[in-house]
mmCIF file of C-alpha atoms in Angstrom:
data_model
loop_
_atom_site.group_PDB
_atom_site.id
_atom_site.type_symbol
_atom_site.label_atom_id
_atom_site.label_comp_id
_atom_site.label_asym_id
_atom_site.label_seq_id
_atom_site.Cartn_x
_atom_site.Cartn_y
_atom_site.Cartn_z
ATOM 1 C CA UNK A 1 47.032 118.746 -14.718
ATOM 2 C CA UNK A 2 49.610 115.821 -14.520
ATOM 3 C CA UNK A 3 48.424 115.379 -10.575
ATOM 4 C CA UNK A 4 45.185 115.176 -11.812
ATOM 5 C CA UNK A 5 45.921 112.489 -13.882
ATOM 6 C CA UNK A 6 48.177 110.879 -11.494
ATOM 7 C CA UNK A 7 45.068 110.720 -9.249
ATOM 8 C CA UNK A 8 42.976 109.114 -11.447
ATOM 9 C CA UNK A 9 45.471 106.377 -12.524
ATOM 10 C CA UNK A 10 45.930 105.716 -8.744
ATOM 11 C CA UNK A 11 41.959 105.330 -8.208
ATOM 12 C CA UNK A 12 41.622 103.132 -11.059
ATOM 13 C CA UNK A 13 44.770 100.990 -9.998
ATOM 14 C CA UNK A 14 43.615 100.972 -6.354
ATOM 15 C CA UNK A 15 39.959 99.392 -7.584
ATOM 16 C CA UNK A 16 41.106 97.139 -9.748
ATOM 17 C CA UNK A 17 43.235 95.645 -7.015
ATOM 18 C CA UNK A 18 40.425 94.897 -4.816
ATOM 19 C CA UNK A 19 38.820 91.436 -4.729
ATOM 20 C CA UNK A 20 35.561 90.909 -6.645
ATOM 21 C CA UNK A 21 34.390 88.366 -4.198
ATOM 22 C CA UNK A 22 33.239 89.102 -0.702
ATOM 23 C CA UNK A 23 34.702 87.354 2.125
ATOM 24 C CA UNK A 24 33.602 84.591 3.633
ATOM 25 C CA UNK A 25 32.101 84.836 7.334
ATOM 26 C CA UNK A 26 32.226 82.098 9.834
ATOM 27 C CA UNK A 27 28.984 80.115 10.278
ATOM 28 C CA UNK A 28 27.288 80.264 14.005
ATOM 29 C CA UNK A 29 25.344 78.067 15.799
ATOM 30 C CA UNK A 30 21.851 79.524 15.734
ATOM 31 C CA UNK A 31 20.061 78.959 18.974
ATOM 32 C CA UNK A 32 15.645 78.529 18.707
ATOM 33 C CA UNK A 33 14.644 78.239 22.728
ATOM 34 C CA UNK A 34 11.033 77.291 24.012
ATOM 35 C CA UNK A 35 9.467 77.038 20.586
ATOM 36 C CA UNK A 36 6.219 75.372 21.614
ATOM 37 C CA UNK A 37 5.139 72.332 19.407
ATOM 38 C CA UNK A 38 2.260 70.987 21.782
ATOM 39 C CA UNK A 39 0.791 67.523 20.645
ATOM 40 C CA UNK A 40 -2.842 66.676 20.427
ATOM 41 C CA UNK A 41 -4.576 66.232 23.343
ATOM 42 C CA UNK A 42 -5.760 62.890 23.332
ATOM 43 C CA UNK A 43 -8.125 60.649 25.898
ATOM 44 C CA UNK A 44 -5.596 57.800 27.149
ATOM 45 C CA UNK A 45 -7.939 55.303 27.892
ATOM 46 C CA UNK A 46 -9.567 55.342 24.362
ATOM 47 C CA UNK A 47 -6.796 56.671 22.052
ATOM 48 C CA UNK A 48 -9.320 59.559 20.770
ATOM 49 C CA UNK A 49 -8.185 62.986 19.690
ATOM 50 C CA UNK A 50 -10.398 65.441 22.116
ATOM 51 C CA UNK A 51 -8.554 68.347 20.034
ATOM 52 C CA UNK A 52 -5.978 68.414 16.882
ATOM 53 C CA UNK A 53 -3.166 71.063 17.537
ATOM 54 C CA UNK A 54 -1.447 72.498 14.800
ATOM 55 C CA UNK A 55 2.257 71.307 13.753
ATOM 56 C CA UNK A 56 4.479 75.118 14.284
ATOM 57 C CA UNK A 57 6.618 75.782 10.873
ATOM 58 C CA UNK A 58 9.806 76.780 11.396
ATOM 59 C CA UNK A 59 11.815 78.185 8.287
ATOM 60 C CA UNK A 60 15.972 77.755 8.839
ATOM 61 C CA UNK A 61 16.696 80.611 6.571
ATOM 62 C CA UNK A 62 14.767 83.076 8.021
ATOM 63 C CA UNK A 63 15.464 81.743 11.692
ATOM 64 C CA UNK A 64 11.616 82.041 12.847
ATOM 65 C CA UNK A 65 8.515 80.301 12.804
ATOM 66 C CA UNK A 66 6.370 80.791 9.820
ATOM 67 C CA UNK A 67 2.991 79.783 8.115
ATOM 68 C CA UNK A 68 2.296 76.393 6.131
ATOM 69 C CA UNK A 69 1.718 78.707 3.467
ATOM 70 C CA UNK A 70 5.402 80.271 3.261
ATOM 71 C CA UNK A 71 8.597 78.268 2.296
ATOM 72 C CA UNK A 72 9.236 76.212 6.020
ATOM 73 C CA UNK A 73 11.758 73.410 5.931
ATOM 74 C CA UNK A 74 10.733 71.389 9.302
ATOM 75 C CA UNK A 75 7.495 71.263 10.877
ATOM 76 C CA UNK A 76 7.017 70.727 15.325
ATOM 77 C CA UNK A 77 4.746 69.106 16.733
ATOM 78 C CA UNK A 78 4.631 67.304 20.123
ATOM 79 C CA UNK A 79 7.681 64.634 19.937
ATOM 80 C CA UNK A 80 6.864 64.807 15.575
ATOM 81 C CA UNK A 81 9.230 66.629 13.404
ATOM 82 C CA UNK A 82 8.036 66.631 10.030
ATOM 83 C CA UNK A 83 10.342 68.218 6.387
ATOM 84 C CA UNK A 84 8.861 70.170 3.831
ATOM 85 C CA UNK A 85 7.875 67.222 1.295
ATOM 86 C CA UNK A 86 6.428 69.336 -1.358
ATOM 87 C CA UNK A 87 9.692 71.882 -1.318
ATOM 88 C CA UNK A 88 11.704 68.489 -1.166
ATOM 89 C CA UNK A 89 13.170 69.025 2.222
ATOM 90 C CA UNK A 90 15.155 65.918 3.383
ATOM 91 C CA UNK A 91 16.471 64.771 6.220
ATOM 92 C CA UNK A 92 19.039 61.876 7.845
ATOM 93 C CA UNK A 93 20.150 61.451 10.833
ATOM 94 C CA UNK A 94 23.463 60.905 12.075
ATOM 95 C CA UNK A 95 25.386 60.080 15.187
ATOM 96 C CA UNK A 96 28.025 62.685 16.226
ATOM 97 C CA UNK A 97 29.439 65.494 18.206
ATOM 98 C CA UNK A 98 27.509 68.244 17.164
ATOM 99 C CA UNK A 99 30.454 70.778 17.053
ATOM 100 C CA UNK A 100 32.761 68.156 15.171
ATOM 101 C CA UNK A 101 30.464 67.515 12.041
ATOM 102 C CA UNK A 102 32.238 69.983 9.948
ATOM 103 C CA UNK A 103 31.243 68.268 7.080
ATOM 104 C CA UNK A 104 27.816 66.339 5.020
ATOM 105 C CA UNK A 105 29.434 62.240 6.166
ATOM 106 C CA UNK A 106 29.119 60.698 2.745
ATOM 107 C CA UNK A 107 27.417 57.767 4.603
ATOM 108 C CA UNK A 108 24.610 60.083 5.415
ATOM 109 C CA UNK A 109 21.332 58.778 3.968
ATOM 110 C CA UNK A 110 18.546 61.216 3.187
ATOM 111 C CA UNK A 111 14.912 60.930 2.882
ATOM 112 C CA UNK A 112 11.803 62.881 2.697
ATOM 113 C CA UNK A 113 8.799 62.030 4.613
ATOM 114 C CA UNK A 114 6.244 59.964 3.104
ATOM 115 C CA UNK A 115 2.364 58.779 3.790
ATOM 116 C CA UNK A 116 3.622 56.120 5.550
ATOM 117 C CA UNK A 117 7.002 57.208 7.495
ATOM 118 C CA UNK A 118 9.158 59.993 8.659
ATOM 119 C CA UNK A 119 12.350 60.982 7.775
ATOM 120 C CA UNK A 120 13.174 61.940 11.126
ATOM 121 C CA UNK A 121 11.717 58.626 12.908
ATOM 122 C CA UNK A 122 9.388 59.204 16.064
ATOM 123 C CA UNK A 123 9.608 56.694 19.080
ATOM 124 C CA UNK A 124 11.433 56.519 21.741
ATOM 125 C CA UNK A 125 14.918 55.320 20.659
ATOM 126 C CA UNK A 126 13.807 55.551 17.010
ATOM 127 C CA UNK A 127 15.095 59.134 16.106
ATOM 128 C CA UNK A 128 16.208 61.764 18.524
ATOM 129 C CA UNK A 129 14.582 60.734 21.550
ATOM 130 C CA UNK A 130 14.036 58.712 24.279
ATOM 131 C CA UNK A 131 10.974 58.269 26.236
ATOM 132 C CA UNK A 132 11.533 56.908 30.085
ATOM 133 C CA UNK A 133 8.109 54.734 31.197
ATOM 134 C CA UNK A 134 9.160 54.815 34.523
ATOM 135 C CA UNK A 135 9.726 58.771 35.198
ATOM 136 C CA UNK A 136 7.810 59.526 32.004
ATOM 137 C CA UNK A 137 10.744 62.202 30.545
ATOM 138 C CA UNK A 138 11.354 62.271 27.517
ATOM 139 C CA UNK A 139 14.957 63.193 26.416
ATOM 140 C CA UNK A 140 17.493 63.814 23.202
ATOM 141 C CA UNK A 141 19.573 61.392 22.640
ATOM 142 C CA UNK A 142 23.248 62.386 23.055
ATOM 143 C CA UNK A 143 24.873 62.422 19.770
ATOM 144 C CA UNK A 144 21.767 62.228 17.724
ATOM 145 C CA UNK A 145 22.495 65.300 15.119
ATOM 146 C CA UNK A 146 19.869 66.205 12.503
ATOM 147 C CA UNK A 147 21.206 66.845 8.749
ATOM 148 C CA UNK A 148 19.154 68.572 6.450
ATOM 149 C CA UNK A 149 18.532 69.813 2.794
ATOM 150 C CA UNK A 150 16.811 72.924 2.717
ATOM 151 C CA UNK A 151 14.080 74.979 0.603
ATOM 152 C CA UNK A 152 16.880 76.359 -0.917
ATOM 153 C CA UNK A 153 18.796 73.424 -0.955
ATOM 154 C CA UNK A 154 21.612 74.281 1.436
ATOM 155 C CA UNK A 155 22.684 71.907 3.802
ATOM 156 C CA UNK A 156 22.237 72.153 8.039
ATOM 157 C CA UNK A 157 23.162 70.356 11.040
ATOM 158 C CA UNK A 158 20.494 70.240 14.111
ATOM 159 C CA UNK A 159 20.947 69.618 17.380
ATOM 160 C CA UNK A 160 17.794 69.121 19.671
ATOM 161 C CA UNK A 161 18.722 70.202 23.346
ATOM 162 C CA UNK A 162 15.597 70.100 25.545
ATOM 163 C CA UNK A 163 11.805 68.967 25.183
ATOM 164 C CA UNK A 164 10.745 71.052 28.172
ATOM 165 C CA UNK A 165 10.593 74.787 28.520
ATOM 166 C CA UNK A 166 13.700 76.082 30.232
ATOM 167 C CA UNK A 167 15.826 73.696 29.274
ATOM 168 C CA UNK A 168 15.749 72.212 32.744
ATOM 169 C CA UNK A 169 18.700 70.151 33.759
ATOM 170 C CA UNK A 170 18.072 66.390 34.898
ATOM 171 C CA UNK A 171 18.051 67.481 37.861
ATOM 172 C CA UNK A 172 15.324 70.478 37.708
ATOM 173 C CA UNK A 173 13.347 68.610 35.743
ATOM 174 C CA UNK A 174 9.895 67.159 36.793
ATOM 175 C CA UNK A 175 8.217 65.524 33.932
ATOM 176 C CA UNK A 176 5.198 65.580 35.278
ATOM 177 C CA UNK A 177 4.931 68.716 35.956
ATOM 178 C CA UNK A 178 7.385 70.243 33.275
ATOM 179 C CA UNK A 179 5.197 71.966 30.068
ATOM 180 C CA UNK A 180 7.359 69.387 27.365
ATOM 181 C CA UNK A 181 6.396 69.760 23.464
ATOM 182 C CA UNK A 182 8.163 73.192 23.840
ATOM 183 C CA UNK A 183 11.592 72.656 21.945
ATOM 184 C CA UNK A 184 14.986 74.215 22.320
ATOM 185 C CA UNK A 185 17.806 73.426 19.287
ATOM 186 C CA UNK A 186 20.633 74.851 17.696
ATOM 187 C CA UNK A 187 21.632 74.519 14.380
ATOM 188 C CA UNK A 188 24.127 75.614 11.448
ATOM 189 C CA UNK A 189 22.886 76.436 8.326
ATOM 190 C CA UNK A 190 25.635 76.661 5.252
ATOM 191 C CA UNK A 191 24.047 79.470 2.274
ATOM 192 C CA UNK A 192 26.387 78.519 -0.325
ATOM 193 C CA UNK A 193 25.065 74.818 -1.178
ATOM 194 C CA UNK A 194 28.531 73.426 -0.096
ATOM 195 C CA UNK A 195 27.908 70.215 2.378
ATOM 196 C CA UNK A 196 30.728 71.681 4.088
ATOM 197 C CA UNK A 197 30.598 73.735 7.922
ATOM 198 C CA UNK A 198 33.570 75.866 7.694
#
């Protein structure tokens, strides 16, 4: 009888001693390769739209593409990324090492797209890219990271790596011949709705 009770006192000791809250695991870089945003196709010499593609939703969270329908926070399309306006995605971006930004910079300005702009400006040398005339390639800018709020309203870092399926190197890659609008990033997304990345 008394070892009976000595194991029950030791059970309830030994649960009570355990922490209530569930360690924390290290954040990753998730990795998205060749998700293909193609643009409209459009006749150069007039400027017409021949044929409207859709823009490819791509939820952080759940780490795939999704419907316009279900909760998405940025939106694909040709050189175009668009945030989530009516979940109140926003979006700055920020010039850094991708692996150093540990933390939301509290010089970081967000925004949310609008009628008349982007929060993540398009044109070459306006946002994340650059657009050569001469050899036509179009190419991230080195230390252009993305910073987003979420559906949720978490906090993430993005890194665009490559416009062009593959992820050629500059020296693989053809633009001419390359299929481009077909994305490859990483990013980190923190749960807890801390603006830190550690």
């Amino acid at each position: 009888m008394f070892m009976f009770f000595s194991l029950v006192l030791f059970l309830l000791f030994a649960c009570g001693s355990e922490s209530e809250e569930e360690p924390q695991l290290p954040l990753v870089a998730e990795m998205v390769e060749d998700l293909s945003a193609p643009n409209d196709v459009i006749d150069r010499s007039t400027g017409q739209v021949l044929e409207e593609k859709p823009f490819q939703y791509f939820s952080l969270s759940e780490k795939r593409v999704v419907t316009e329908d279900e909760s998405w926070d940025v939106a694909f399309k040709g050189t175009t990324i668009r945030t989530n306006t009516a979940k109140n995605v926003s979006a700055a971006l920020v010039d850094g090492i991708f692996q150093e930004i540990n933390e939301i910079p509290a010089t970081a300005t967000f925004a949310t797209d609008t009628e008349t702009s982007l929060a993540i400006p398009t044109g070459s040398g306006n946002g994340w890219y650059s657009y050569n005339p001469t050899t036509h390639a179009i190419k991230p800018i080195p230390g252009k990271v993305i910073l987003l709020q979420t559906t949720s309203g978490n906090y993430a870092k993005m890194e665009i790596l490559s416009y062009y399926k593959g992820n050629p190197s500059d020296e693989e890659l053809d633009p001419l011949t390359a299929e481009g609008a077909t994305y490859t990033f990483q990013y980190v997304l923190q749960p807890n709705g801390t603006t830190k990345f550690e």
